[in-house]
Structure formats: structure tokens, C-alpha cells
Amino acid sequence: MISLKINDKDIQVQDGATILEAAKTCDIYIPTLCYLENLKPRGLCRVCVVEVEGAKNLVPACSTPAAEGMNVKTNTRRVRESRKMIVELLLSEHNGECTTCERNNDCELQKLARDLGIEELRYEGEKTPSHIDESTPAIYRDTGKCIKCRRCVEVCQGVESVGAISPQSRGFDTTIAPAFDHALSDVTCVQCGQCAAVCPVGAITERNYIQEVWDVLDDPEKYVVVQTAPAIRSALGEAFGLEPGTPVTGKMVAALKELGFDGVFDTNFTADLTIMEEGSELLSRLTKVLRDGGQADLPQFTSCCPAWINFAEHYYPELLKNLSTCKSPQQMFGAVAKTYYAEKIGVAPENMVVISVMPCTAKKFESQREELTDSGYADVDYVLTTRELARMVNQSGIVFSLLEDQKMDSPFPESSGAADIFANTGGVMEAAVRTAYKIVTGRNLPTDKMHLKNIMDLEGIKEASLKIEDPVKEWSFLDGAELNVMVIHSLANVRKVLKEKDISKYHFIEVMACPGGCISGGGQPRFTDNNIRQKRIQAILTEDEGKEIRNSCENPFIQQIYAEYLKQPLGERSHHLLHTEYFE
Ligand code: HC1
Ligand code: SF4
């Protein structure tokens, strides 16, 4: 342990802790800008400078290790003036059109300027040229707003191991962009939006489809339905000042009804459907190998994260045959809405518009894939992020916190707890295991095993195995078999696993691109404090634990759609509407 003083407070921290980390342990606030929890500090922006007794220069708290006997001051005149000047210099070249910027009132630079008492722009510099990149359906870049903090570069390389963007040119001419200033669509960007999630200003954000959605809502010819992803309810409240981790499902439904959607549905319903199909697919692959001694592509990988699919297509095309053929719940919902539901309510599918609200930017790309049009129309027409939905709510004058809870519409009004947990890392796997276990043994997983705890935490690579005991007759060949599963989040961990492990001993592997799963998707309200990730995860677990039905195959509305329309998992109609293939 190391003992030091910060602002005259005695503090003890572990060896290796930085001054910033030491200050946090006793709630001393030091402003930061380029710093991101979980990534190696770069000390680039120097907004976090502090004074250390005996040192000639101010030092960056984020990258300076705490040392025995150190005496640190975080709030001297010299510190305040230095921080202020750093931010003034950033503002001197920043294209600061705050009133029309998407980040107005949600901008870290704007907040710093206010907190540091900047009331005039003392230095008027040449502005960074603005180059707009809207080349992908998911991401919007404006170099004029960029302050070159490099958080996006660090995340794209360090967390996702993609490296689609990096500093180009030098000095004032530096831009953060794909190599040779190409458009993002020309490089291997997987459209995960993690760059947009960490950008402190308005330089990288989602492509915005709000106007298109208002247009269809105002069109009397259109029947507009909306689906809401599992993760958004854990974070939407943050956009309206509610405590992180406040679940807001009922208010979210009420807001969507007030916005004028003709039907408000849950992607969680088709998450249950995905599990029926994906669990059956896994059992069918296992049967081929373990009972019939034949060949099947194992391990089976989950396929609901569109950034992971993009990553596999770019970097590991040999794994595409291992991906589940299930469409993601988002796309399954669109396919079912424009067939089964359109038929049921007598609406022509060409007049039905399906909007999704997703925590994810890559879902915008997924919805535009040509292969996902099995109803004869695009399964999904427009995808909004959680942040865009919050903006629509504000634009319409709805006071979110005062809304009375409402319920999702029929014929898909309920989902199981297994569908809720799709939002968290490990959730898809646990949901699949719950249903596969029930099919094979006829029993529910015992409640004490209901959360395979070790696959639900924030470790980047997790493994578990489940022994099948006493299966029903049809599955007797699985008696005593161990189902080995792995859960990975953040795409850099996929590379690590494929480099360091023999994956042939696993039967099923879940991959989610975003750290912690969809709860930290690139389209969620932004945060810099890691505890928020954990609070969102907990909010989702609480939803699951509060549900009477926690297994997808027990959802009566899932049973109804099979009885009325789809007939059986992996059947002809399911195969046509709910499955796809990604080719090398
Ligand atoms: Fe996800 Fe999924 S869980 S991918 O993380 O399988 O985005 O929330 O909607 O489709 O259901 C995201 C979340 C989401 C899909 C589901
Ligand atoms: Fe990198 Fe993802 Fe941003 Fe693309 S969307 S630049 S892959 S972080």
C-alpha cells in the first residue's frame, strides 16, 4: 500500500494506482477529458493536471502514479488557470455551434467550459475544417467538432481490435479518420458505435433517422409499429435525469404510444422466439455429431450482434458457417410483423412500417442488409437509438417522468425473463441454456442455477459447463454429457480466444461487440463512470427475477405463434422467415 495526501486528506491506495484513482477513493473530483476508465491513460489533453509538492511542472493525474509520501493539491490557482487555458485553447479551434449541436447539454467540453468559468473566448484561432462522413448507415462523423482526444481511436483499437480510425496528418492538420482520409464505408469499420459512445463532443455520433420516423408517423396511409430492444429500458431513464439502473419499461411504452405509434411491441418477444430457434438449432447440431456420428459446424456462435457478424465477415470468414442461422430478434420481429401480424390485422405489408429502438448503431446497418427481406419487404424500415428516442420524446413535449406505466400491445404482449437478459453479456447464452435444458430434460434449471453467475459478470471471456442428467427418452444420448459454453464481449477478446484457445471443446459461444453487452451499446445514453454499466446490468437482472415466466419455451404467446402460424422451430415457415445465412 502507498500513503499519500491529496488536498490534506490522508489516503492509502494499492501500489500502481494513479493520482486520479487515489483521488476517486475519497471523492475528490478531478476533471478529465481524454481519460477513459478501462483503457491505458494517455495523458494527452492535460485537463486533469494537479500540483505535486516538489515537482516543477504540473502533472496529469490520470497517468501519474501515486507515490509514497506524495503531497498533491488538485485545486490551486495555478491548477485552475492551467486547466482553463487548456480548454480555452481547445475551444479556439473547435467548431462550437452548441445550440444546433446534437450534444448540446450533453457535451463534456461544454460542461468543462462551464465548470472552469470560461465566459469569453480569449483566443480566436483557425477552426478545424469540417468534413462530414455519412458513408455508413450507422455512424456520422464531423471532423470540425473533433478535439483529437483519441478516445475513439483507443476504443476502436483497444476494445474492438478494429483500428478503423487513427490520427491522419500532423500538427494542426491532424484529423481522426480512416487511413488516407477514406470514408468509414471503405474500411473495415464494424459499425459498433463504441467510438460514438465515448466521443466527448459532437464529432462522432449515430446517423440520425428521427425526421424519417416523424414523416411516417404523420403519413395516414402508413401503419407504424415500433419494437424496443431489451437493453434500452435499463438506460432510457438516464436521458430524463432518472437514476442509472432505473427500469422504465412501462413509461417507455406510454411514451411510444403518445408519440403516435399504431402498435408498441417488444423485441424481447422475438428474443424468446430466437431462443426457440437457436436452441433447437444447437440441439440439431449436437444430434448430428453425438447421436449420428456425423458432421456439424461446432461450436455454434450466436448471431444476434450485427457488429460481431460484420467482424466475422471481415476477419474470420471461415467461422461464418459456425454462426447460428437465426436472424437477430430485431429482424425476426420485422419478418413476423409484416407477415403474421399484418395478416392478422388486415394491413397490407407494404403499408406497414417497422421502426426499432435499439441501444446499438450497427442495428441500423443490419436493417439495411439485402438478405433480410423475407416478407418481400425490408424486415425493419428505420432504426433509432435509445438517444434518438429520448430526443423525439423531448421534441414532442412529453414529460417522461410523469408518464403512467402502460403495457405492450397484443398479440406479443409478454416476454420471459430469459428474453430480458439478452441485454447483458452472457444473457443470450443463459437464455439458450434455460430452454435447451428444459427441452432435453423436461425440467427447468433449478433456481439456484438460474443465473450461471460466472457467465453474467463483466469479465471479457467466461466459460461454464452444464452436465445433462436424466434426459427424457428422445435425448437419452445426451445423458451425462457436459455442455461447454463460452461468453465473449468486446471484439478484441474474440481475437484473443481464437489465438490462444482451442475452441473445438466448446459447443456454443456467445459474442457481443460492446463491453458488458447491449446495455453499453453505441446508441445508449453516454457515460464515463464504469459503475453505470453495472447498474444497468442489475436493472436487467431485476426484470428477469421479477418475471413469473423465465424460460422462453414457456411463454404462452410464443406457443401461440407456433400453433397459429410458424408450426414448429426449424420448420418450413420458420426457416423461411426467421433464418438467414452469411456467406464467405
Ligand atoms: Fe441487443 Fe438483441 S440483445 S442484439 O444485445 O439479440 O442491440 O438490447 O435488441 O436483435 O433482443 C441490441 C439489446 C437487441 C437483437 C435482442
Ligand atoms: Fe471503430 Fe466501431 Fe467506431 Fe467503426 S463504429 S470506427 S469499428 S469503434
PDB file of N, CA, C and O and ligand atoms in Angstrom, residues 229-232 267-268 270-271 304-306 328-331 358-360 363 366 419 422-423 428 512 517-519, ligand 1:
ATOM      1  N   ALA A 229     -35.774  -2.771 -27.929  1.00  0.00           N
ATOM      2  CA  ALA A 229     -34.758  -3.782 -27.613  1.00  0.00           C
ATOM      3  C   ALA A 229     -34.655  -4.007 -26.103  1.00  0.00           C
ATOM      4  O   ALA A 229     -34.988  -3.123 -25.306  1.00  0.00           O
ATOM      5  N   PRO A 230     -34.149  -5.187 -25.721  1.00  0.00           N
ATOM      6  CA  PRO A 230     -34.059  -5.498 -24.290  1.00  0.00           C
ATOM      7  C   PRO A 230     -33.265  -4.463 -23.478  1.00  0.00           C
ATOM      8  O   PRO A 230     -33.616  -4.164 -22.336  1.00  0.00           O
ATOM      9  N   ALA A 231     -32.198  -3.901 -24.068  1.00  0.00           N
ATOM     10  CA  ALA A 231     -31.290  -3.080 -23.254  1.00  0.00           C
ATOM     11  C   ALA A 231     -31.768  -1.654 -23.037  1.00  0.00           C
ATOM     12  O   ALA A 231     -31.324  -0.987 -22.096  1.00  0.00           O
ATOM     13  N   ILE A 232     -32.678  -1.166 -23.896  1.00  0.00           N
ATOM     14  CA  ILE A 232     -32.917   0.286 -23.821  1.00  0.00           C
ATOM     15  C   ILE A 232     -33.615   0.688 -22.522  1.00  0.00           C
ATOM     16  O   ILE A 232     -33.376   1.753 -21.982  1.00  0.00           O
ATOM     17  N   THR A 267     -38.999  -6.207 -28.672  1.00  0.00           N
ATOM     18  CA  THR A 267     -38.031  -7.120 -29.283  1.00  0.00           C
ATOM     19  C   THR A 267     -37.810  -8.321 -28.358  1.00  0.00           C
ATOM     20  O   THR A 267     -37.410  -9.387 -28.810  1.00  0.00           O
ATOM     21  N   ASN A 268     -38.085  -8.131 -27.062  1.00  0.00           N
ATOM     22  CA  ASN A 268     -37.931  -9.252 -26.126  1.00  0.00           C
ATOM     23  C   ASN A 268     -38.800 -10.435 -26.543  1.00  0.00           C
ATOM     24  O   ASN A 268     -38.443 -11.585 -26.291  1.00  0.00           O
ATOM     25  N   THR A 270     -39.421 -11.417 -29.579  1.00  0.00           N
ATOM     26  CA  THR A 270     -38.703 -12.204 -30.596  1.00  0.00           C
ATOM     27  C   THR A 270     -37.332 -12.674 -30.091  1.00  0.00           C
ATOM     28  O   THR A 270     -36.721 -13.535 -30.717  1.00  0.00           O
ATOM     29  N   ALA A 271     -36.903 -12.129 -28.957  1.00  0.00           N
ATOM     30  CA  ALA A 271     -35.730 -12.738 -28.309  1.00  0.00           C
ATOM     31  C   ALA A 271     -36.135 -14.139 -27.842  1.00  0.00           C
ATOM     32  O   ALA A 271     -35.386 -15.109 -27.997  1.00  0.00           O
ATOM     33  N   CYS A 304     -26.758 -12.697 -33.030  1.00  0.00           N
ATOM     34  CA  CYS A 304     -27.693 -11.571 -32.896  1.00  0.00           C
ATOM     35  C   CYS A 304     -26.980 -10.220 -32.842  1.00  0.00           C
ATOM     36  O   CYS A 304     -27.615  -9.190 -33.004  1.00  0.00           O
ATOM     37  N   CYS A 305     -25.661 -10.198 -32.656  1.00  0.00           N
ATOM     38  CA  CYS A 305     -24.942  -8.922 -32.595  1.00  0.00           C
ATOM     39  C   CYS A 305     -24.430  -8.576 -34.000  1.00  0.00           C
ATOM     40  O   CYS A 305     -23.542  -9.244 -34.529  1.00  0.00           O
ATOM     41  N   PRO A 306     -24.970  -7.535 -34.619  1.00  0.00           N
ATOM     42  CA  PRO A 306     -24.600  -7.253 -36.013  1.00  0.00           C
ATOM     43  C   PRO A 306     -23.151  -6.785 -36.184  1.00  0.00           C
ATOM     44  O   PRO A 306     -22.555  -6.990 -37.248  1.00  0.00           O
ATOM     45  N   SER A 328     -31.366 -12.046 -36.100  1.00  0.00           N
ATOM     46  CA  SER A 328     -31.405 -11.457 -34.753  1.00  0.00           C
ATOM     47  C   SER A 328     -32.867 -11.212 -34.373  1.00  0.00           C
ATOM     48  O   SER A 328     -33.743 -11.137 -35.239  1.00  0.00           O
ATOM     49  N   PRO A 329     -33.146 -11.067 -33.071  1.00  0.00           N
ATOM     50  CA  PRO A 329     -34.516 -10.752 -32.652  1.00  0.00           C
ATOM     51  C   PRO A 329     -35.075  -9.516 -33.367  1.00  0.00           C
ATOM     52  O   PRO A 329     -36.258  -9.487 -33.722  1.00  0.00           O
ATOM     53  N   GLN A 330     -34.237  -8.496 -33.576  1.00  0.00           N
ATOM     54  CA  GLN A 330     -34.737  -7.312 -34.298  1.00  0.00           C
ATOM     55  C   GLN A 330     -35.317  -7.710 -35.655  1.00  0.00           C
ATOM     56  O   GLN A 330     -36.402  -7.294 -36.047  1.00  0.00           O
ATOM     57  N   GLN A 331     -34.585  -8.526 -36.398  1.00  0.00           N
ATOM     58  CA  GLN A 331     -35.026  -8.865 -37.751  1.00  0.00           C
ATOM     59  C   GLN A 331     -36.171  -9.871 -37.716  1.00  0.00           C
ATOM     60  O   GLN A 331     -37.081  -9.810 -38.547  1.00  0.00           O
ATOM     61  N   MET A 358     -33.164   0.736 -30.630  1.00  0.00           N
ATOM     62  CA  MET A 358     -32.081  -0.180 -30.276  1.00  0.00           C
ATOM     63  C   MET A 358     -30.993   0.581 -29.496  1.00  0.00           C
ATOM     64  O   MET A 358     -30.807   1.784 -29.705  1.00  0.00           O
ATOM     65  N   PRO A 359     -30.229  -0.137 -28.671  1.00  0.00           N
ATOM     66  CA  PRO A 359     -29.117   0.513 -27.977  1.00  0.00           C
ATOM     67  C   PRO A 359     -27.893   0.620 -28.879  1.00  0.00           C
ATOM     68  O   PRO A 359     -26.821   1.043 -28.433  1.00  0.00           O
ATOM     69  N   CYS A 360     -28.056   0.253 -30.128  1.00  0.00           N
ATOM     70  CA  CYS A 360     -26.940  -0.136 -30.984  1.00  0.00           C
ATOM     71  C   CYS A 360     -26.951   0.672 -32.281  1.00  0.00           C
ATOM     72  O   CYS A 360     -28.022   0.945 -32.825  1.00  0.00           O
ATOM     73  N   LYS A 363     -27.211  -1.953 -35.585  1.00  0.00           N
ATOM     74  CA  LYS A 363     -28.554  -2.420 -35.951  1.00  0.00           C
ATOM     75  C   LYS A 363     -29.092  -1.619 -37.138  1.00  0.00           C
ATOM     76  O   LYS A 363     -29.925  -2.095 -37.888  1.00  0.00           O
ATOM     77  N   GLU A 366     -27.611  -3.400 -39.987  1.00  0.00           N
ATOM     78  CA  GLU A 366     -28.251  -4.719 -40.140  1.00  0.00           C
ATOM     79  C   GLU A 366     -29.603  -4.593 -40.841  1.00  0.00           C
ATOM     80  O   GLU A 366     -29.935  -5.383 -41.725  1.00  0.00           O
ATOM     81  N   ALA A 419     -35.679 -13.537 -22.037  1.00  0.00           N
ATOM     82  CA  ALA A 419     -35.539 -12.528 -23.096  1.00  0.00           C
ATOM     83  C   ALA A 419     -34.967 -11.229 -22.526  1.00  0.00           C
ATOM     84  O   ALA A 419     -34.147 -10.563 -23.170  1.00  0.00           O
ATOM     85  N   PHE A 422     -31.127 -10.885 -22.464  1.00  0.00           N
ATOM     86  CA  PHE A 422     -30.363 -10.722 -23.710  1.00  0.00           C
ATOM     87  C   PHE A 422     -29.503  -9.457 -23.663  1.00  0.00           C
ATOM     88  O   PHE A 422     -28.471  -9.352 -24.321  1.00  0.00           O
ATOM     89  N   ALA A 423     -29.966  -8.477 -22.899  1.00  0.00           N
ATOM     90  CA  ALA A 423     -29.295  -7.175 -22.880  1.00  0.00           C
ATOM     91  C   ALA A 423     -27.903  -7.228 -22.270  1.00  0.00           C
ATOM     92  O   ALA A 423     -27.071  -6.365 -22.513  1.00  0.00           O
ATOM     93  N   VAL A 428     -27.751 -14.064 -23.598  1.00  0.00           N
ATOM     94  CA  VAL A 428     -28.262 -14.912 -24.684  1.00  0.00           C
ATOM     95  C   VAL A 428     -27.907 -16.368 -24.371  1.00  0.00           C
ATOM     96  O   VAL A 428     -28.711 -17.283 -24.540  1.00  0.00           O
ATOM     97  N   MET A 512     -20.703 -10.704 -28.096  1.00  0.00           N
ATOM     98  CA  MET A 512     -21.308  -9.371 -28.178  1.00  0.00           C
ATOM     99  C   MET A 512     -20.173  -8.368 -28.336  1.00  0.00           C
ATOM    100  O   MET A 512     -19.166  -8.458 -27.619  1.00  0.00           O
ATOM    101  N   GLY A 517     -22.096  -6.107 -23.080  1.00  0.00           N
ATOM    102  CA  GLY A 517     -23.274  -6.456 -23.888  1.00  0.00           C
ATOM    103  C   GLY A 517     -24.021  -5.211 -24.322  1.00  0.00           C
ATOM    104  O   GLY A 517     -23.513  -4.090 -24.242  1.00  0.00           O
ATOM    105  N   CYS A 518     -25.279  -5.417 -24.776  1.00  0.00           N
ATOM    106  CA  CYS A 518     -26.041  -4.297 -25.361  1.00  0.00           C
ATOM    107  C   CYS A 518     -26.341  -3.183 -24.367  1.00  0.00           C
ATOM    108  O   CYS A 518     -26.640  -2.067 -24.786  1.00  0.00           O
ATOM    109  N   ILE A 519     -26.272  -3.468 -23.064  1.00  0.00           N
ATOM    110  CA  ILE A 519     -26.521  -2.387 -22.098  1.00  0.00           C
ATOM    111  C   ILE A 519     -25.536  -1.232 -22.310  1.00  0.00           C
ATOM    112  O   ILE A 519     -25.828  -0.104 -21.955  1.00  0.00           O
TER     113      ILE A 519
HETATM  114 FE1  HC1 B   1     -29.329  -6.409 -28.285  1.00  0.00          FE
HETATM  115 FE2  HC1 B   1     -30.616  -8.299 -29.391  1.00  0.00          FE
HETATM  116  S1  HC1 B   1     -29.960  -8.280 -27.200  1.00  0.00           S
HETATM  117  S2  HC1 B   1     -28.531  -7.619 -30.057  1.00  0.00           S
HETATM  118  O1  HC1 B   1     -27.782  -7.004 -27.488  1.00  0.00           O
HETATM  119  O2  HC1 B   1     -30.195 -10.151 -29.655  1.00  0.00           O
HETATM  120  O3  HC1 B   1     -28.969  -4.042 -29.912  1.00  0.00           O
HETATM  121  O4  HC1 B   1     -30.832  -4.839 -26.315  1.00  0.00           O
HETATM  122  O5  HC1 B   1     -32.021  -5.806 -29.409  1.00  0.00           O
HETATM  123  O6  HC1 B   1     -31.788  -8.031 -32.157  1.00  0.00           O
HETATM  124  O7  HC1 B   1     -33.386  -8.995 -28.432  1.00  0.00           O
HETATM  125  C1  HC1 B   1     -29.005  -4.853 -29.185  1.00  0.00           C
HETATM  126  C2  HC1 B   1     -30.167  -5.372 -26.962  1.00  0.00           C
HETATM  127  C3  HC1 B   1     -31.104  -6.466 -29.134  1.00  0.00           C
HETATM  128  C4  HC1 B   1     -31.358  -8.184 -31.109  1.00  0.00           C
HETATM  129  C5  HC1 B   1     -32.365  -8.744 -28.804  1.00  0.00           C
END
